[in-house]
């Protein structure tokens, strides 16, 4: 845990149902969106600078710092304010999926398009995808798999298990969606039942997914 002190004039407003993703390249946490205490929705992006390994020894004398990212329109596009969405960072890009906006869960992004933030420039863009794009319903979860794929977990309301989808990136090709086939080992109790708003995480290698609640 990091003790965040008011080392900057920029202070993150209290909020819930936002996302917090680790930007490994810069040893930072990126916050997007969420719901305010009065019920309004955010569309802002914040960066929390963490301690480096060298600074860890003197952490009591240091303060982690919040910075609000300036995100100018890129080709006229910025994502709408939302909550209960998912974000994941690969290299220096943050990918945004699903959520609930002011008008509900539909129409947050064009069909078959990815909402992507360049963390170095603060510019948003839309990128077309191939394959069967998941519905990206509220409560969706996203996890990086190495540096070239993203795994999405969501409850569609159909069937008794959550859907798992993989988004793969290859040089020179459109990002491509595919469904992940589960091995149920001839025993359906070996697959977690359908659920929403659970907590999940991947191990460092991205080879295992852990689900809680």
Short mmCIF file of N, CA and C in Angstrom, two decimals, residues 26-144:
data_model
loop_
_atom_site.label_atom_id
_atom_site.label_comp_id
_atom_site.label_asym_id
_atom_site.label_seq_id
_atom_site.Cartn_x
_atom_site.Cartn_y
_atom_site.Cartn_z
N UNK A 26 6.29 3.15 -16.28
CA UNK A 26 6.55 4.40 -15.58
C UNK A 26 6.35 4.27 -14.07
N UNK A 27 6.19 3.05 -13.57
CA UNK A 27 5.96 2.82 -12.14
C UNK A 27 4.87 3.74 -11.60
N UNK A 28 3.70 3.66 -12.24
CA UNK A 28 2.59 4.53 -11.88
C UNK A 28 1.27 3.76 -11.93
N UNK A 29 0.25 4.31 -11.27
CA UNK A 29 -1.11 3.79 -11.34
C UNK A 29 -1.96 4.81 -12.09
N UNK A 30 -2.77 4.33 -13.04
CA UNK A 30 -3.63 5.20 -13.84
C UNK A 30 -5.09 4.96 -13.43
N UNK A 31 -5.77 6.06 -13.06
CA UNK A 31 -7.18 6.02 -12.66
C UNK A 31 -8.02 6.61 -13.78
N UNK A 32 -9.13 5.94 -14.10
CA UNK A 32 -10.06 6.50 -15.09
C UNK A 32 -11.49 6.39 -14.60
N UNK A 33 -12.25 7.50 -14.79
CA UNK A 33 -13.69 7.48 -14.61
C UNK A 33 -14.13 7.27 -13.18
N UNK A 34 -15.37 6.74 -13.04
CA UNK A 34 -15.95 6.47 -11.74
C UNK A 34 -17.14 7.36 -11.43
N UNK A 35 -17.70 7.15 -10.26
CA UNK A 35 -18.89 7.88 -9.79
C UNK A 35 -18.50 8.75 -8.60
N UNK A 36 -18.94 10.02 -8.63
CA UNK A 36 -18.64 10.94 -7.53
C UNK A 36 -19.59 10.71 -6.37
N UNK A 37 -19.34 11.42 -5.26
CA UNK A 37 -20.18 11.26 -4.08
C UNK A 37 -21.60 11.77 -4.32
N UNK A 38 -21.77 12.70 -5.28
CA UNK A 38 -23.12 13.21 -5.57
C UNK A 38 -23.80 12.47 -6.73
N UNK A 39 -23.15 11.42 -7.22
CA UNK A 39 -23.75 10.58 -8.25
C UNK A 39 -23.38 10.92 -9.68
N UNK A 40 -22.64 12.00 -9.92
CA UNK A 40 -22.21 12.33 -11.28
C UNK A 40 -21.06 11.42 -11.69
N UNK A 41 -20.84 11.30 -13.01
CA UNK A 41 -19.82 10.41 -13.54
C UNK A 41 -18.60 11.19 -14.02
N UNK A 42 -17.44 10.58 -13.89
CA UNK A 42 -16.18 11.20 -14.32
C UNK A 42 -15.72 10.61 -15.66
N UNK A 43 -14.98 11.45 -16.44
CA UNK A 43 -14.31 10.97 -17.64
C UNK A 43 -12.84 11.38 -17.63
N UNK A 44 -12.31 11.68 -16.44
CA UNK A 44 -10.94 12.17 -16.34
C UNK A 44 -9.95 11.03 -16.11
N UNK A 45 -8.68 11.34 -16.34
CA UNK A 45 -7.60 10.36 -16.19
C UNK A 45 -6.57 10.94 -15.22
N UNK A 46 -6.21 10.14 -14.22
CA UNK A 46 -5.24 10.57 -13.22
C UNK A 46 -4.08 9.59 -13.15
N UNK A 47 -2.92 10.14 -12.82
CA UNK A 47 -1.71 9.32 -12.68
C UNK A 47 -1.16 9.48 -11.27
N UNK A 48 -0.89 8.36 -10.62
CA UNK A 48 -0.26 8.37 -9.30
C UNK A 48 1.14 7.82 -9.44
N UNK A 49 2.13 8.68 -9.20
CA UNK A 49 3.53 8.26 -9.29
C UNK A 49 3.88 7.45 -8.04
N UNK A 50 4.46 6.27 -8.25
CA UNK A 50 4.84 5.40 -7.15
C UNK A 50 6.32 5.56 -6.85
N UNK A 51 6.75 4.95 -5.77
CA UNK A 51 8.15 5.00 -5.40
C UNK A 51 8.97 4.07 -6.27
N UNK A 52 10.16 4.51 -6.63
CA UNK A 52 11.08 3.61 -7.32
C UNK A 52 11.77 2.73 -6.28
N UNK A 53 12.47 1.73 -6.75
CA UNK A 53 13.16 0.82 -5.84
C UNK A 53 14.18 1.57 -4.97
N UNK A 54 14.86 2.55 -5.56
CA UNK A 54 15.85 3.32 -4.81
C UNK A 54 15.18 4.21 -3.77
N UNK A 55 13.99 4.72 -4.11
CA UNK A 55 13.29 5.62 -3.19
C UNK A 55 12.62 4.89 -2.06
N UNK A 56 12.41 3.59 -2.21
CA UNK A 56 11.67 2.81 -1.21
C UNK A 56 12.32 2.91 0.17
N UNK A 57 13.65 3.02 0.21
CA UNK A 57 14.36 3.07 1.49
C UNK A 57 14.05 4.34 2.27
N UNK A 58 13.66 5.41 1.57
CA UNK A 58 13.37 6.68 2.24
C UNK A 58 11.93 7.11 2.01
N UNK A 59 11.03 6.14 1.93
CA UNK A 59 9.64 6.42 1.60
C UNK A 59 8.97 7.31 2.64
N UNK A 60 9.42 7.27 3.90
CA UNK A 60 8.80 8.11 4.94
C UNK A 60 9.02 9.59 4.68
N UNK A 61 10.04 9.92 3.90
CA UNK A 61 10.32 11.33 3.61
C UNK A 61 9.75 11.75 2.26
N UNK A 62 9.12 10.83 1.54
CA UNK A 62 8.61 11.12 0.21
C UNK A 62 7.09 11.10 0.20
N UNK A 63 6.52 11.75 -0.76
CA UNK A 63 5.07 11.72 -0.92
C UNK A 63 4.75 11.30 -2.35
N UNK A 64 3.85 10.32 -2.49
CA UNK A 64 3.37 9.97 -3.82
C UNK A 64 2.57 11.14 -4.36
N UNK A 65 2.59 11.34 -5.67
CA UNK A 65 1.98 12.54 -6.25
C UNK A 65 0.90 12.19 -7.26
N UNK A 66 -0.23 12.89 -7.16
CA UNK A 66 -1.29 12.80 -8.17
C UNK A 66 -1.04 13.80 -9.26
N UNK A 67 -1.30 13.40 -10.51
CA UNK A 67 -1.24 14.31 -11.65
C UNK A 67 -2.45 14.03 -12.54
N UNK A 68 -3.20 15.06 -12.88
CA UNK A 68 -4.32 14.90 -13.80
C UNK A 68 -3.78 14.98 -15.23
N UNK A 69 -4.01 13.93 -16.02
CA UNK A 69 -3.51 13.91 -17.39
C UNK A 69 -4.35 14.81 -18.28
N UNK A 70 -3.68 15.60 -19.08
CA UNK A 70 -4.37 16.40 -20.08
C UNK A 70 -4.65 15.50 -21.27
N UNK A 71 -5.92 15.38 -21.63
CA UNK A 71 -6.31 14.47 -22.71
C UNK A 71 -7.03 15.25 -23.80
N UNK A 72 -6.28 15.92 -24.69
CA UNK A 72 -6.93 16.65 -25.78
C UNK A 72 -7.65 15.72 -26.73
N UNK A 73 -8.70 16.24 -27.38
CA UNK A 73 -9.41 15.43 -28.38
C UNK A 73 -8.45 14.96 -29.47
N UNK A 74 -8.52 13.70 -29.81
CA UNK A 74 -7.73 13.18 -30.92
C UNK A 74 -8.70 12.78 -32.02
N UNK A 75 -8.62 13.47 -33.16
CA UNK A 75 -9.55 13.25 -34.25
C UNK A 75 -11.00 13.44 -33.78
N UNK A 76 -11.18 14.39 -32.84
CA UNK A 76 -12.51 14.70 -32.34
C UNK A 76 -13.08 13.68 -31.38
N UNK A 77 -12.26 12.75 -30.86
CA UNK A 77 -12.81 11.69 -30.01
C UNK A 77 -12.29 11.77 -28.58
N UNK A 78 -13.22 11.65 -27.64
CA UNK A 78 -12.91 11.41 -26.23
C UNK A 78 -14.01 10.48 -25.68
N UNK A 79 -13.66 9.53 -24.84
CA UNK A 79 -14.68 8.61 -24.31
C UNK A 79 -15.64 9.33 -23.38
N UNK A 80 -16.84 8.80 -23.26
CA UNK A 80 -17.84 9.39 -22.39
C UNK A 80 -17.58 9.00 -20.94
N UNK A 81 -18.09 9.81 -20.01
CA UNK A 81 -17.97 9.51 -18.59
C UNK A 81 -18.69 8.20 -18.28
N UNK A 82 -18.15 7.44 -17.32
CA UNK A 82 -18.73 6.12 -17.04
C UNK A 82 -18.24 5.56 -15.71
N UNK A 83 -18.89 4.48 -15.30
CA UNK A 83 -18.50 3.71 -14.13
C UNK A 83 -18.64 2.22 -14.46
N UNK A 84 -18.11 1.37 -13.57
CA UNK A 84 -18.20 -0.09 -13.72
C UNK A 84 -17.65 -0.57 -15.08
N UNK A 85 -16.61 0.05 -15.55
CA UNK A 85 -15.95 -0.31 -16.80
C UNK A 85 -14.69 -1.11 -16.48
N UNK A 86 -13.87 -1.35 -17.48
CA UNK A 86 -12.60 -2.04 -17.29
C UNK A 86 -11.52 -1.34 -18.09
N UNK A 87 -10.33 -1.29 -17.55
CA UNK A 87 -9.17 -0.78 -18.29
C UNK A 87 -7.99 -1.72 -18.08
N UNK A 88 -7.13 -1.76 -19.06
CA UNK A 88 -5.90 -2.53 -18.94
C UNK A 88 -4.82 -1.81 -19.74
N UNK A 89 -3.59 -1.84 -19.25
CA UNK A 89 -2.48 -1.15 -19.91
C UNK A 89 -1.52 -2.17 -20.50
N UNK A 90 -1.24 -2.01 -21.79
CA UNK A 90 -0.19 -2.77 -22.47
C UNK A 90 0.84 -1.77 -22.95
N UNK A 91 2.09 -1.96 -22.55
CA UNK A 91 3.17 -1.04 -22.91
C UNK A 91 2.79 0.37 -22.47
N UNK A 92 2.55 1.30 -23.39
CA UNK A 92 2.23 2.68 -23.03
C UNK A 92 0.83 3.08 -23.49
N UNK A 93 -0.05 2.09 -23.66
CA UNK A 93 -1.42 2.37 -24.07
C UNK A 93 -2.41 1.78 -23.08
N UNK A 94 -3.47 2.55 -22.80
CA UNK A 94 -4.54 2.06 -21.93
C UNK A 94 -5.78 1.77 -22.76
N UNK A 95 -6.32 0.56 -22.60
CA UNK A 95 -7.49 0.11 -23.35
C UNK A 95 -8.70 0.17 -22.42
N UNK A 96 -9.81 0.72 -22.94
CA UNK A 96 -11.02 0.95 -22.16
C UNK A 96 -12.15 0.08 -22.70
N UNK A 97 -12.87 -0.59 -21.78
CA UNK A 97 -13.94 -1.49 -22.19
C UNK A 97 -15.19 -1.25 -21.34
N UNK A 98 -16.34 -1.18 -22.02
CA UNK A 98 -17.64 -1.26 -21.37
C UNK A 98 -17.93 -0.19 -20.34
N UNK A 99 -18.83 -0.56 -19.39
CA UNK A 99 -19.22 0.33 -18.32
C UNK A 99 -20.65 0.83 -18.46
N UNK A 100 -21.02 1.74 -17.57
CA UNK A 100 -22.32 2.39 -17.58
C UNK A 100 -22.11 3.89 -17.67
N UNK A 101 -22.71 4.51 -18.68
CA UNK A 101 -22.61 5.95 -18.85
C UNK A 101 -23.89 6.64 -18.40
N UNK A 102 -23.99 7.93 -18.70
CA UNK A 102 -25.17 8.70 -18.31
C UNK A 102 -26.43 8.09 -18.92
N UNK A 103 -26.32 7.59 -20.16
CA UNK A 103 -27.48 7.01 -20.83
C UNK A 103 -27.59 5.51 -20.70
N UNK A 104 -26.81 4.90 -19.82
CA UNK A 104 -26.85 3.46 -19.65
C UNK A 104 -25.61 2.78 -20.21
N UNK A 105 -25.74 1.49 -20.53
CA UNK A 105 -24.59 0.70 -20.94
C UNK A 105 -24.39 0.64 -22.45
N UNK A 106 -25.34 1.13 -23.24
CA UNK A 106 -25.23 1.02 -24.69
C UNK A 106 -24.69 2.31 -25.30
N UNK A 107 -24.05 2.16 -26.46
CA UNK A 107 -23.59 3.33 -27.22
C UNK A 107 -22.39 4.05 -26.65
N UNK A 108 -21.64 3.40 -25.75
CA UNK A 108 -20.46 4.05 -25.20
C UNK A 108 -19.33 4.16 -26.22
N UNK A 109 -19.26 3.23 -27.15
CA UNK A 109 -18.23 3.24 -28.19
C UNK A 109 -18.82 2.65 -29.46
N UNK A 110 -18.30 3.03 -30.64
CA UNK A 110 -18.79 2.45 -31.89
C UNK A 110 -18.57 0.94 -31.92
N UNK A 111 -19.41 0.20 -32.65
CA UNK A 111 -19.24 -1.26 -32.75
C UNK A 111 -17.87 -1.64 -33.32
N UNK A 112 -17.32 -2.71 -32.80
CA UNK A 112 -16.04 -3.27 -33.28
C UNK A 112 -14.90 -2.27 -33.23
N UNK A 113 -14.92 -1.40 -32.22
CA UNK A 113 -13.85 -0.41 -32.08
C UNK A 113 -13.30 -0.45 -30.66
N UNK A 114 -12.00 -0.21 -30.55
CA UNK A 114 -11.34 -0.12 -29.25
C UNK A 114 -11.15 1.35 -28.89
N UNK A 115 -11.38 1.68 -27.62
CA UNK A 115 -11.06 3.01 -27.10
C UNK A 115 -9.68 2.92 -26.46
N UNK A 116 -8.73 3.70 -26.97
CA UNK A 116 -7.34 3.56 -26.54
C UNK A 116 -6.77 4.93 -26.18
N UNK A 117 -6.08 5.00 -25.05
CA UNK A 117 -5.41 6.22 -24.61
C UNK A 117 -3.90 6.04 -24.71
N UNK A 118 -3.23 6.93 -25.45
CA UNK A 118 -1.77 6.96 -25.47
C UNK A 118 -1.32 7.69 -24.21
N UNK A 119 -0.73 6.99 -23.27
CA UNK A 119 -0.39 7.57 -21.98
C UNK A 119 0.74 8.57 -22.05
N UNK A 120 1.53 8.54 -23.12
CA UNK A 120 2.62 9.50 -23.27
C UNK A 120 2.14 10.85 -23.81
N UNK A 121 1.14 10.82 -24.69
CA UNK A 121 0.65 12.06 -25.30
C UNK A 121 -0.68 12.52 -24.73
N UNK A 122 -1.41 11.63 -24.07
CA UNK A 122 -2.73 11.97 -23.56
C UNK A 122 -3.81 11.96 -24.62
N UNK A 123 -3.54 11.43 -25.80
CA UNK A 123 -4.50 11.44 -26.91
C UNK A 123 -5.29 10.14 -26.96
N UNK A 124 -6.62 10.26 -27.07
CA UNK A 124 -7.49 9.10 -27.27
C UNK A 124 -7.65 8.81 -28.76
N UNK A 125 -7.89 7.55 -29.07
CA UNK A 125 -8.17 7.16 -30.45
C UNK A 125 -9.09 5.94 -30.46
N UNK A 126 -9.73 5.72 -31.59
CA UNK A 126 -10.51 4.51 -31.83
C UNK A 126 -9.73 3.63 -32.80
N UNK A 127 -9.70 2.33 -32.54
CA UNK A 127 -9.00 1.39 -33.42
C UNK A 127 -9.93 0.24 -33.75
N UNK A 128 -10.08 -0.05 -35.04
CA UNK A 128 -10.97 -1.13 -35.47
C UNK A 128 -10.42 -2.49 -35.06
N UNK A 129 -11.34 -3.42 -34.81
CA UNK A 129 -10.96 -4.79 -34.46
C UNK A 129 -11.62 -5.78 -35.41
N UNK A 130 -11.09 -6.98 -35.45
CA UNK A 130 -11.68 -8.08 -36.22
C UNK A 130 -12.17 -9.14 -35.25
N UNK A 131 -12.98 -10.08 -35.76
CA UNK A 131 -13.51 -11.13 -34.91
C UNK A 131 -14.77 -10.71 -34.19
N UNK A 132 -15.23 -11.56 -33.29
CA UNK A 132 -16.48 -11.33 -32.55
C UNK A 132 -16.19 -10.55 -31.28
N UNK A 133 -16.54 -9.26 -31.29
CA UNK A 133 -16.28 -8.41 -30.14
C UNK A 133 -17.24 -8.74 -29.00
N UNK A 134 -16.73 -8.84 -27.75
CA UNK A 134 -17.62 -9.09 -26.61
C UNK A 134 -18.60 -7.93 -26.42
N UNK A 135 -19.68 -8.20 -25.68
CA UNK A 135 -20.69 -7.17 -25.44
C UNK A 135 -20.17 -6.05 -24.55
N UNK A 136 -19.13 -6.33 -23.74
CA UNK A 136 -18.55 -5.33 -22.82
C UNK A 136 -19.62 -4.74 -21.91
N UNK A 137 -20.32 -5.60 -21.20
CA UNK A 137 -21.39 -5.19 -20.30
C UNK A 137 -20.81 -4.64 -19.00
N UNK A 138 -21.63 -3.92 -18.21
CA UNK A 138 -21.15 -3.42 -16.92
C UNK A 138 -20.61 -4.54 -16.05
N UNK A 139 -19.52 -4.26 -15.36
CA UNK A 139 -18.90 -5.26 -14.52
C UNK A 139 -17.89 -6.13 -15.23
N UNK A 140 -17.59 -5.81 -16.49
CA UNK A 140 -16.60 -6.56 -17.25
C UNK A 140 -15.22 -6.42 -16.61
N UNK A 141 -14.38 -7.44 -16.76
CA UNK A 141 -13.02 -7.43 -16.22
C UNK A 141 -12.03 -7.62 -17.36
N UNK A 142 -10.89 -6.96 -17.25
CA UNK A 142 -9.87 -7.07 -18.30
C UNK A 142 -8.50 -7.28 -17.66
N UNK A 143 -7.70 -8.13 -18.29
CA UNK A 143 -6.37 -8.45 -17.76
C UNK A 143 -5.37 -8.58 -18.91
N UNK A 144 -4.15 -8.08 -18.71
CA UNK A 144 -3.12 -8.27 -19.75
C UNK A 144 -2.59 -9.69 -19.73
#
